[in-house]
CSV table of C-alpha atoms in Angstrom, one decimal:
chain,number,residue,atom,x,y,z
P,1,UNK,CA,147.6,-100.6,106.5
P,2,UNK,CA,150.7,-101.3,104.3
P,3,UNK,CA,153.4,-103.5,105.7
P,4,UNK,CA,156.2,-101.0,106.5
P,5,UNK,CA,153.5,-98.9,108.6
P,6,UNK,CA,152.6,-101.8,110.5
P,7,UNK,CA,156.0,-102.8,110.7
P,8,UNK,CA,157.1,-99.1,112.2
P,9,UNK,CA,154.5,-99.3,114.5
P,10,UNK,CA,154.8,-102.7,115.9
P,11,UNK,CA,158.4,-101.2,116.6
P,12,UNK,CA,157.3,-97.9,118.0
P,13,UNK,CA,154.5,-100.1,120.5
P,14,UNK,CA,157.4,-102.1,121.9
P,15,UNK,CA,159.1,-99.3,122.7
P,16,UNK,CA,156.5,-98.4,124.9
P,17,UNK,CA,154.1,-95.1,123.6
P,18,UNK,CA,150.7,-95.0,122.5
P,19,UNK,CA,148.8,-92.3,120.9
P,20,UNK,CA,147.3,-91.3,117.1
P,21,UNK,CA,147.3,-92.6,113.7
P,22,UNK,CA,150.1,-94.5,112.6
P,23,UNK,CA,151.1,-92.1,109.9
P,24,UNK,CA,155.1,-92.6,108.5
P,25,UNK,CA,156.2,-89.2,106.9
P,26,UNK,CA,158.0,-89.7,103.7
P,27,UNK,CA,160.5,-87.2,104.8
P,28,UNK,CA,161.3,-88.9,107.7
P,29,UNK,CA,164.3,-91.4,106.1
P,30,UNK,CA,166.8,-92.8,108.6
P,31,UNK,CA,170.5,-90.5,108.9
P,32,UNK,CA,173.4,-92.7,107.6
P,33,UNK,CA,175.2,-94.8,110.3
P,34,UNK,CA,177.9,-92.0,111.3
P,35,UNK,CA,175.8,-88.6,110.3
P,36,UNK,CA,176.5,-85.4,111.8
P,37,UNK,CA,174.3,-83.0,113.0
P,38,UNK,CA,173.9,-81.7,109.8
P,39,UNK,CA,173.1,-84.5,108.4
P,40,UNK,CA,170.8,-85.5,110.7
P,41,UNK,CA,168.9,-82.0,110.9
P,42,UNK,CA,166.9,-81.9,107.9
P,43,UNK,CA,164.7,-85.4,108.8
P,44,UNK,CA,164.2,-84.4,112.3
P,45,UNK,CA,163.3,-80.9,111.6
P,46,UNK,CA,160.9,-82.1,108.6
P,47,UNK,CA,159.4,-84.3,110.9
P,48,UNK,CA,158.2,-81.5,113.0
P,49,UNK,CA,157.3,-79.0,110.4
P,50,UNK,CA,154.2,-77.9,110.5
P,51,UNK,CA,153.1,-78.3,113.8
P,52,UNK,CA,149.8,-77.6,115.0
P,53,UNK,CA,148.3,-80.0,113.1
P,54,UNK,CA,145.7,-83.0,114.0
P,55,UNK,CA,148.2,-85.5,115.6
P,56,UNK,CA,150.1,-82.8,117.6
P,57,UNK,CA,150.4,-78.7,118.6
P,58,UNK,CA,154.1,-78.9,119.7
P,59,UNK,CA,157.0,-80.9,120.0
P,60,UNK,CA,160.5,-80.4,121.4
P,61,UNK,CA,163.5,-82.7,120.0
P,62,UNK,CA,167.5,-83.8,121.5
P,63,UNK,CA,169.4,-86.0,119.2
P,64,UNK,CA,173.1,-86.5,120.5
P,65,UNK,CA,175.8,-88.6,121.3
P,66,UNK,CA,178.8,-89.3,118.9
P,67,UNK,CA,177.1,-89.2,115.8
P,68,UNK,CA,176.4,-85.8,115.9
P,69,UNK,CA,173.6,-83.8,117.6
P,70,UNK,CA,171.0,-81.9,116.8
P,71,UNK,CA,167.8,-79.9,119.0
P,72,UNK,CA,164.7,-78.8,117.5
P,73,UNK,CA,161.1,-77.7,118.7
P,74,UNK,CA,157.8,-76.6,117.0
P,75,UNK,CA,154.1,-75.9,117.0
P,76,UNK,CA,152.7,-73.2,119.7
P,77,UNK,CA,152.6,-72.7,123.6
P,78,UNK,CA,149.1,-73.0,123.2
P,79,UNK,CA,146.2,-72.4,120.6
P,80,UNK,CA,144.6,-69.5,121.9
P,81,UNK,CA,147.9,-67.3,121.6
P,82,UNK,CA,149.1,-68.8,118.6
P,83,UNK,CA,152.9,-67.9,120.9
P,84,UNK,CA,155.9,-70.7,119.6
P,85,UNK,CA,156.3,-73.8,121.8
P,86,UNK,CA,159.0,-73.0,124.4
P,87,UNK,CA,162.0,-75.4,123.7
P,88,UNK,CA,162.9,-75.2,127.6
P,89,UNK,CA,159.0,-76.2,128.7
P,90,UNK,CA,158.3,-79.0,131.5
P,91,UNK,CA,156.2,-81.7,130.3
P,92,UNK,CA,154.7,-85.0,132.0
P,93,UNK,CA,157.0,-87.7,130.6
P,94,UNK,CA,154.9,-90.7,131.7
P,95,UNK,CA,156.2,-94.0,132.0
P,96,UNK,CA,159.2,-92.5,131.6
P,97,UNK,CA,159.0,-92.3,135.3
P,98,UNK,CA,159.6,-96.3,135.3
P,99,UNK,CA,163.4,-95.9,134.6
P,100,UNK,CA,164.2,-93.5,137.6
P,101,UNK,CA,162.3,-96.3,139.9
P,102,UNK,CA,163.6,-99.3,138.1
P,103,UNK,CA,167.1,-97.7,138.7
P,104,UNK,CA,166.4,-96.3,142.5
P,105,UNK,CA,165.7,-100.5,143.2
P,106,UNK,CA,169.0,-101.3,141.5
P,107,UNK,CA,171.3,-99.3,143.2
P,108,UNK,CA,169.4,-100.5,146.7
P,109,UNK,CA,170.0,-103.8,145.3
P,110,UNK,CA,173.8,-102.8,145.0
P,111,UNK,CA,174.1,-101.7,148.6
P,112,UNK,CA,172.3,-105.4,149.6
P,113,UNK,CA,169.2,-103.6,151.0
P,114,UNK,CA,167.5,-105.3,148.1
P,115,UNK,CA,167.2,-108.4,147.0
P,116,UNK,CA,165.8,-109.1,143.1
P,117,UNK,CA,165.4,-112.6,143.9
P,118,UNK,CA,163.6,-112.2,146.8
P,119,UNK,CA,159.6,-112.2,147.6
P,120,UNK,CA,158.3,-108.9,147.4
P,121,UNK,CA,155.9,-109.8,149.8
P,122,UNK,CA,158.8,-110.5,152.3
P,123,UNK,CA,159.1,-106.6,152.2
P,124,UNK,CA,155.6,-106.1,151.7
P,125,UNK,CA,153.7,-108.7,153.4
P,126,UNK,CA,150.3,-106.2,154.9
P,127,UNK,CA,150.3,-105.2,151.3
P,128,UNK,CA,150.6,-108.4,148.9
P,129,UNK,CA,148.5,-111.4,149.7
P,130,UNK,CA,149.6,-115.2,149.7
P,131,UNK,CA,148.5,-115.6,146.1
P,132,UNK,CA,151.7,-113.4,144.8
P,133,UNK,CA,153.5,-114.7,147.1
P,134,UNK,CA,156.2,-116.2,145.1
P,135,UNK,CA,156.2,-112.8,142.7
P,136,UNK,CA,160.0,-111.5,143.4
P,137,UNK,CA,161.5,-108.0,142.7
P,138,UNK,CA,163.2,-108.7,139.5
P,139,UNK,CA,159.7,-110.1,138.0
P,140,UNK,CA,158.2,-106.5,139.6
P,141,UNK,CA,160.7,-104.4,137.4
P,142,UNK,CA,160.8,-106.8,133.7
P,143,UNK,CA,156.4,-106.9,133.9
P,144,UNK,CA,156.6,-110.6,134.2
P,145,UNK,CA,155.2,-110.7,137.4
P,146,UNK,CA,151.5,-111.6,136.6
P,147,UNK,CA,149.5,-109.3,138.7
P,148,UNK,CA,147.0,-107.6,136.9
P,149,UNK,CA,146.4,-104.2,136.8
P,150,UNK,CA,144.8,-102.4,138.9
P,151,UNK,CA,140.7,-100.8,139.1
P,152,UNK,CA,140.1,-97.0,138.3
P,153,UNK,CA,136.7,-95.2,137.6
P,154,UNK,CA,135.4,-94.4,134.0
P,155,UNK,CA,135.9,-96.2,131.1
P,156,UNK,CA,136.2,-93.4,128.0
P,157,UNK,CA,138.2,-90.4,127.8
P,158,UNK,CA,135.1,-88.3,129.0
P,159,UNK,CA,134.6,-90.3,132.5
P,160,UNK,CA,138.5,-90.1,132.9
P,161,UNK,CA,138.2,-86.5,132.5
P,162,UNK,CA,135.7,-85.8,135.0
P,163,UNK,CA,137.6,-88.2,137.4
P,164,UNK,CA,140.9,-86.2,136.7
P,165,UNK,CA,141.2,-84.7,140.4
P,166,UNK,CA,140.6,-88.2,141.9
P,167,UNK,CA,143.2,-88.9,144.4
P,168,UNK,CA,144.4,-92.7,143.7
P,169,UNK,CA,146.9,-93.6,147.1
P,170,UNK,CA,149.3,-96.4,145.7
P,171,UNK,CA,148.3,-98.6,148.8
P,172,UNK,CA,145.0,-98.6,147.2
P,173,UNK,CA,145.8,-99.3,143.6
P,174,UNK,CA,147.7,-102.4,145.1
P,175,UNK,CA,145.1,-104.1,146.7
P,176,UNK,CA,142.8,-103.7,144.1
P,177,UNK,CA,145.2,-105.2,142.0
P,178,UNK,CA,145.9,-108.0,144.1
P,179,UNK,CA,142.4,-109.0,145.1
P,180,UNK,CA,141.9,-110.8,141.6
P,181,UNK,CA,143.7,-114.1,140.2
P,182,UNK,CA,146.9,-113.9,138.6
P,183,UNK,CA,147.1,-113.2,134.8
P,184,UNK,CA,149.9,-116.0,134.9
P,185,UNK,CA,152.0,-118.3,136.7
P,186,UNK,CA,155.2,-115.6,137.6
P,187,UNK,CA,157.9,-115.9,135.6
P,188,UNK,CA,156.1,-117.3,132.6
P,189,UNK,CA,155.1,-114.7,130.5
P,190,UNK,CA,155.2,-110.5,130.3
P,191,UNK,CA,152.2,-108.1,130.8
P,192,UNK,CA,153.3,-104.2,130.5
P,193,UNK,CA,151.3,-102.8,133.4
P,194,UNK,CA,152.0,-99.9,136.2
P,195,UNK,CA,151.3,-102.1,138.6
P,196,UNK,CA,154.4,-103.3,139.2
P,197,UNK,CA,156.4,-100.3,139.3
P,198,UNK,CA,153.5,-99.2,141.8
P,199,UNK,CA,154.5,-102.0,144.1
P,200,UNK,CA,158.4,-101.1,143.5
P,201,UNK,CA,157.9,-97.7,144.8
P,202,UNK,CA,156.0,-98.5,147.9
P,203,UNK,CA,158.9,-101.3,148.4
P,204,UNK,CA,161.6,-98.0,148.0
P,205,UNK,CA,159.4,-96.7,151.1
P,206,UNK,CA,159.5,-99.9,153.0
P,207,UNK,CA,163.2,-100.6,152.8
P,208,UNK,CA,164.8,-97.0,153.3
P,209,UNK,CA,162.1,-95.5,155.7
P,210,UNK,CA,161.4,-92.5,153.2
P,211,UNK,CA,159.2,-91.4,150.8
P,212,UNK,CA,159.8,-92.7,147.1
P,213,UNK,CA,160.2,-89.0,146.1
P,214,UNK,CA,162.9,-88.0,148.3
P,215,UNK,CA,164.7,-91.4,147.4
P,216,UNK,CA,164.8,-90.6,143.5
P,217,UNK,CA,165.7,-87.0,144.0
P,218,UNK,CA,168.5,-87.6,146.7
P,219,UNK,CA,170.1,-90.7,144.4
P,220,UNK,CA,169.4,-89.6,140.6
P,221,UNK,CA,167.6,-85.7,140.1
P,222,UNK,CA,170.3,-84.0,142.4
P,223,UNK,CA,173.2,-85.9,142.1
P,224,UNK,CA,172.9,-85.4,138.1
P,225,UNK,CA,171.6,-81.7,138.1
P,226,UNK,CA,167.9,-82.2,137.2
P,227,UNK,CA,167.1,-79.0,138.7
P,228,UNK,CA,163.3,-79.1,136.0
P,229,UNK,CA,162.5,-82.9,137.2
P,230,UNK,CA,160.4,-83.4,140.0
P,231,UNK,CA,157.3,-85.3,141.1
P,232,UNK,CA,153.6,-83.2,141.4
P,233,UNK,CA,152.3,-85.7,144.0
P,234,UNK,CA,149.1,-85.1,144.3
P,235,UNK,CA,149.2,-81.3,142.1
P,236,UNK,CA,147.4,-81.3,139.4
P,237,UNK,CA,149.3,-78.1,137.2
P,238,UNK,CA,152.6,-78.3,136.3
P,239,UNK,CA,155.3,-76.2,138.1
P,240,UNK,CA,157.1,-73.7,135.9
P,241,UNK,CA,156.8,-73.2,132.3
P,242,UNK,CA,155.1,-75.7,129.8
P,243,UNK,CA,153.4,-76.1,126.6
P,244,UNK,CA,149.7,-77.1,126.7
P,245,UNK,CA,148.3,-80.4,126.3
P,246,UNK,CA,145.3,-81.2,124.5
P,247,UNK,CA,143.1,-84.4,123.9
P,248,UNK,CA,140.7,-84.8,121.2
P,249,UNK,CA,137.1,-85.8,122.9
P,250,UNK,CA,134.0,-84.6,123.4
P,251,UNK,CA,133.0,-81.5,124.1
P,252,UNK,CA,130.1,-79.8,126.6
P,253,UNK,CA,128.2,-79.2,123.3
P,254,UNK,CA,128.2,-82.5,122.0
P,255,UNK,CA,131.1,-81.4,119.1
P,256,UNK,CA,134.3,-83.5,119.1
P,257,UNK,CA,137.1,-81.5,119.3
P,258,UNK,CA,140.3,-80.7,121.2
P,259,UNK,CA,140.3,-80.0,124.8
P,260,UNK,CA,143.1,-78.4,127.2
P,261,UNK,CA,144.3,-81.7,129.5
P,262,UNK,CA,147.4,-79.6,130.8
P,263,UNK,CA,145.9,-79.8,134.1
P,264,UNK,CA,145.3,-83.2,135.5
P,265,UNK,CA,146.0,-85.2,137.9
P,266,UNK,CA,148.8,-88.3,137.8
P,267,UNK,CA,148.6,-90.0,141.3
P,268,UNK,CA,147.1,-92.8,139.0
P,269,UNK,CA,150.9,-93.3,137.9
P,270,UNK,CA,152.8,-92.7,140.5
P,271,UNK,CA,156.3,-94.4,140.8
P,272,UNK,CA,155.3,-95.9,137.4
P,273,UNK,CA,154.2,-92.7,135.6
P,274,UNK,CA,153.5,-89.1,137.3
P,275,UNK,CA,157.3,-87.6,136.7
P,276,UNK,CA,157.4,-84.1,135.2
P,277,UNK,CA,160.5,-83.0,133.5
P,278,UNK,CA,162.5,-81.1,130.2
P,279,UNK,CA,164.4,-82.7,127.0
P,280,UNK,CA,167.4,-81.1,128.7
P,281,UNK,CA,167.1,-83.2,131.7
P,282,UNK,CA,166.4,-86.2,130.0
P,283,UNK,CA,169.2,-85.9,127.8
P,284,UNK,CA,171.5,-85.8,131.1
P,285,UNK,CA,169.9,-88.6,132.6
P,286,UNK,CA,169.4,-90.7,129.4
P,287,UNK,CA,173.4,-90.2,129.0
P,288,UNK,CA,174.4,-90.9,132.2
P,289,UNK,CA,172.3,-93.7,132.7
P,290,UNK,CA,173.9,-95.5,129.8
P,291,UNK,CA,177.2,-94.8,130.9
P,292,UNK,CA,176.9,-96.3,134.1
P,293,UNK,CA,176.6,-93.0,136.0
P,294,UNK,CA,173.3,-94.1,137.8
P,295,UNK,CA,173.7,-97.7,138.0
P,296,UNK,CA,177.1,-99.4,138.4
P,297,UNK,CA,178.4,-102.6,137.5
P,298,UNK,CA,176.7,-106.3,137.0
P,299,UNK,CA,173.6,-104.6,138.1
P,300,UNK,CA,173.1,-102.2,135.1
P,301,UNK,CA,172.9,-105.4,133.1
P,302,UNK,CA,169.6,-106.3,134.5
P,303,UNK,CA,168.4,-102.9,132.6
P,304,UNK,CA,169.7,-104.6,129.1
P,305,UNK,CA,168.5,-107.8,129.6
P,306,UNK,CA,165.3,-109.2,128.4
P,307,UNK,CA,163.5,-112.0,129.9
P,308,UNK,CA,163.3,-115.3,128.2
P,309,UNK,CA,159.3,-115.5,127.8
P,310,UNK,CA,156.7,-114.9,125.7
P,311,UNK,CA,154.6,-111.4,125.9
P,312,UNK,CA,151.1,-112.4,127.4
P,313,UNK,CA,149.0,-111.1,124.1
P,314,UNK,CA,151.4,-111.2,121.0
P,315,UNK,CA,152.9,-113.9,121.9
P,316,UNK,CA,156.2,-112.4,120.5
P,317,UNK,CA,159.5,-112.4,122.7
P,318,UNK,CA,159.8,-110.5,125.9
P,319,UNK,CA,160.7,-106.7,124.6
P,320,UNK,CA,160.7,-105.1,128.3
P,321,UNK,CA,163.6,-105.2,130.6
P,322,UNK,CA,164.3,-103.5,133.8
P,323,UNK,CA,163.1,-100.0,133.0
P,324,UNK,CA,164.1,-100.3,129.4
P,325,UNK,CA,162.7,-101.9,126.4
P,326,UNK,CA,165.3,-103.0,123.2
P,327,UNK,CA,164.1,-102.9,119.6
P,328,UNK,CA,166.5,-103.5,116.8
P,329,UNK,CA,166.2,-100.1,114.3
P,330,UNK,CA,168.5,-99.3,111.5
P,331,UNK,CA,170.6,-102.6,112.0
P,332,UNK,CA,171.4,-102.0,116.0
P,333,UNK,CA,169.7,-102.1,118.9
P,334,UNK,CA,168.0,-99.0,120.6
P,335,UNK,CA,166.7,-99.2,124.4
P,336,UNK,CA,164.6,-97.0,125.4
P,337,UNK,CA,161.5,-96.0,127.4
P,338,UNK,CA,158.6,-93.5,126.2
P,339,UNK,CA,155.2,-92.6,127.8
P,340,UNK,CA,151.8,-90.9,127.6
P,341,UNK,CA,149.9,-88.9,129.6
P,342,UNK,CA,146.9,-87.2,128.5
P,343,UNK,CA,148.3,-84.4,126.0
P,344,UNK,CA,151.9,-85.9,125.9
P,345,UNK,CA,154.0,-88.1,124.8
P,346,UNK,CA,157.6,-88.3,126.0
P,347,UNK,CA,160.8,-90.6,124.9
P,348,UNK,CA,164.0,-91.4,125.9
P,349,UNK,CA,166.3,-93.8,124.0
P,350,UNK,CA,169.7,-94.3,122.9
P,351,UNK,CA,172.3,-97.1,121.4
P,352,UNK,CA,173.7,-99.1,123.9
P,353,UNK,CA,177.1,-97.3,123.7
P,354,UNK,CA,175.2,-93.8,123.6
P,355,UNK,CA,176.5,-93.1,119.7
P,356,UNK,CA,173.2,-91.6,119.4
P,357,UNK,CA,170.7,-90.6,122.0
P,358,UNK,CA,167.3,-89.1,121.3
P,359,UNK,CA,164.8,-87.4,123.7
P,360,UNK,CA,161.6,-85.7,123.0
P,361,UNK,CA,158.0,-84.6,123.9
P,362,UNK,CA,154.9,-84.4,121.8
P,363,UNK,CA,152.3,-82.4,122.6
P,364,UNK,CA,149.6,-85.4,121.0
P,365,UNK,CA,145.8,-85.1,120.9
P,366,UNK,CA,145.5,-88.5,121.7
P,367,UNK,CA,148.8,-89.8,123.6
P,368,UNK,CA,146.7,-92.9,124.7
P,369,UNK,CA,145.2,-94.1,121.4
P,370,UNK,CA,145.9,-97.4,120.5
P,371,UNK,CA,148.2,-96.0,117.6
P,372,UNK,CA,151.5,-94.4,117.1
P,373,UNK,CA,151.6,-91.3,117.0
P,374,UNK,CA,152.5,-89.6,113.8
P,375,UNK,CA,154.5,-87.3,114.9
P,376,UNK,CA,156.5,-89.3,117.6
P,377,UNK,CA,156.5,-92.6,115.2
P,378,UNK,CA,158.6,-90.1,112.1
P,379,UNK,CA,160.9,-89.1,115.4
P,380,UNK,CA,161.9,-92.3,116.1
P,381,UNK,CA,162.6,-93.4,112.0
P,382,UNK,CA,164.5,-90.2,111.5
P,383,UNK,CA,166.5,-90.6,114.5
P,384,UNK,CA,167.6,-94.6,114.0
P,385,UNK,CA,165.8,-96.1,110.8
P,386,UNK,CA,163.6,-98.4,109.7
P,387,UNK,CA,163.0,-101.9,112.1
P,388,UNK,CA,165.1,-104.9,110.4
C-alpha cells in the first residue's frame, strides 16, 4: 500500500467509518481553501461517477457552508430496476446516532440533571456492577471508559445475517458487557466501542423517566425540523423511501456475491447506532450543532475536546471526543462523526466554524470491512484535502 493511501486511510479510520478497499481516486484533489460551488463540483461529482460499481451502488452528497456548496447523488435505487438513486432517500446513518445521544446528555448536563463527573453507576447502580464503579459520564461519551464491548451471536457476515431479526434489549448488551474485567484502568486510555453510548442512553431513561427516543426527538429531531430522522426500534425496514443496501458475502449457492441487507435489524446499536435519516437532515443538524443551536455554551466544548490519552491499540493520541472525532485535513481541523451499517455508510463533518460542511451516504458492499471505503475515502479528500 503506498504511503499517501495509508496515510488517507489512517485519517478516514479516525474519523470513525469502516468498509472496502482503500482505493484514492486520482480525481478526487482537495478544492482550494475559499472554492465555490463551482469549484468544488467537479471533484465531488467525479468521485461519484460511475456508480454501481464494486465498492458502492449509490451515494448521495451535501457540501456547504461559506465556501460554497454543492449536492450530488449517483448509482441506482436498486439493481434489479437499474431506476437512479433517489437524492431525498432515508438511509441508516450508524454511529452517527452517537452525536444526537452524546448531545441529549449535554444539554441534561446543562439543566444539572446530569452530572459528567459523576458515577454512572450512581444513576445506574442495578445495571453497572462495583467493578465500573468509578467509570463517570464524561468517560461514557469520549470511549475512555474501559468497558468492553459487549457479546452478540455469529462471528462472519453469514451468521450475522441469519441473526439479523435477533432482538438485542440494551439492558442485556450491558450486562454482558460488564460481566468481564476492564480493558483499562478508566481514564487511562480510549477504546471506540457502542457500549458506552449504550449505557448513555439507558442513563437518558433513568434521569428523565422517558424513553431515549422521545428524549432525542422532543430536544433535537423536532425542535430542528428533522421531519425524515427517526429511530426503527425494533423494525427491521426502513420507513419511507430509500436506496437499497447490499453486502458482498455468500450466497445460498455457495457463489460470493452481493446480497440485499436493506432489511435488518439495528437494536444491536441502539442509542449508539440504529438512527435512520436523509443528507437533508443531517445537513440541518450538522449546521446547527456547530453553531451552538443544540448544545449551548461551556458544555459544547466537551464535544471539541479530545482527551489526553493514548488510543488502547495504536497507541496514537486520543482522536474521539464527545460525539465527535477531530482530524486535521487540508491544513485545518475537521470534526466529524460517520458510521456503518450493513449496506451503508453515512458522514457528517464540518470545520469548526462550519466554513464547509459535508454530509453523505454510501450505499457500500462492505460498510464494515476493515478498509475505507473507496467511494466514502475520495468524499472526504475532495471535500477538505489531503491529512497534514
Amino acid at each position: 500500500m503506498k504511503k499517501s493511501t495509508r496515510t488517507l486511510l489512517a485519517a478516514a479510520l479516525v474519523l470513525g467509518v469502516a468498509a472496502g478497499p482503500a482505493i484514492v481516486p486520482a480525481v478526487a484533489a482537495a478544492p482550494p481553501a475559499a472554492a465555490a460551488s463551482q469549484a468544488s463540483s467537479p471533484d465531488l461529482s467525479a468521485v461519484i461517477a460511475g456508480l454501481p460499481r464494486a465498492d458502492a451502488t449509490a451515494a448521495l452528497v451535501r457540501v456547504g457552508g461559506t465556501e460554497g456548496s454543492w449536492r450530488g447523488s449517483a448509482g441506482v435505487h436498486d439493481l434489479e430496476s437499474g431506476a437512479p438513486a433517489d437524492p431525498a432517500a432515508r438511509f441508516r446513518a450508524g454511529s452517527v446516532t452517537k452525536v444526537f445521544t452524546a448531545a441529549t446528555v449535554l444539554q441534561l448536563a446543562a439543566e444539572g440533571r446530569i452530572d459528567l463527573d459523576r458515577p454512572a453507576r450512581s444513576y445506574l447502580p442495578d445495571l453497572i456492577p462495583g467493578r465500573y464503579a468509578k467509570v463517570t459520564v464524561r468517560q461514557l461519551l469520549n470511549h475512555t471508559h474501559g468497558i468492553p464491548a459487549a457479546d452478540f451471536p455469529g462471528e462472519t457476515v453469514e451468521e450475522w445475517y441469519a441473526n439479523r431479526f435477533v432482538v438485542h434489549s440494551p439492558e442485556a448488551m450491558v450486562r454482558s458487557a460488564t460481566a468481564k474485567p476492564r480493558e483499562f484502568r478508566p481514564g487511562t486510555r480510549q477504546h471506540y466501542l457502542n457500549i458506552g453510548y449504550t449505557i448513555a442512553g439507558l442513563l437518558v431513561e433513568r434521569v428523565t423517566g422517558d424513553t431515549y427516543e422521545r428524549q432525542v426527538e422532543r430536544r433535537i429531531l423536532r425542535p430542528l425540523g428533522l421531519r425524515d430522522t427517526y429511530f426503527p426500534g425494533e423494525a427491521a425496514e426502513i420507513t419511507g423511501p430509500y436506496n437499497h443496501g447490499y453486502q458482498t458475502m455468500r450466497l445460498d449457492d455457495g457463489t460470493t456475491g452481493l446480497r440485499d441487507v436493506s432489511v435488518w435489524g439495528t437494536t444491536d446499536g441502539w442509542a449508539a447506532g440504529d438512527i435512520v435519516s436523509t443528507t437533508a437532515d443531517l445537513e440541518r443538524f450538522t449546521r446547527a450543532l456547530f453553531k451552538g443551536g443544540v448544545v449551548r455554551g461551556p458544555l459544547l466544548e466537551e464535544m471539541f475536546t479530545l482527551p489526553k490519552v493514548p488510543d488502547v491499540k495504536s497507541g496514537d493520541p486520543a482522536a474521539y471526543s464527545a460525539g465527535l472525532s477531530m482530524k486535521r485535513l487540508g491544513g485545518r481541523e475537521v470534526w466529524g462523526k460517520t458510521g456503518g451499517r450493513w449496506g451503508y455508510n453515512a458522514a457528517i463533518a464540518s470545520t469548526r466554524n462550519g466554513e464547509r460542511t459535508l454530509v453523505y451516504s454510501v450505499n457500500s458492499t462492505d460498510a464494515k470491512g476493515q478498509d475505507m471505503n473507496r467511494t466514502a475515502l475520495g468524499l472526504m479528500v475532495a471535500a477538505y484535502g489531503l491529512p497534514d
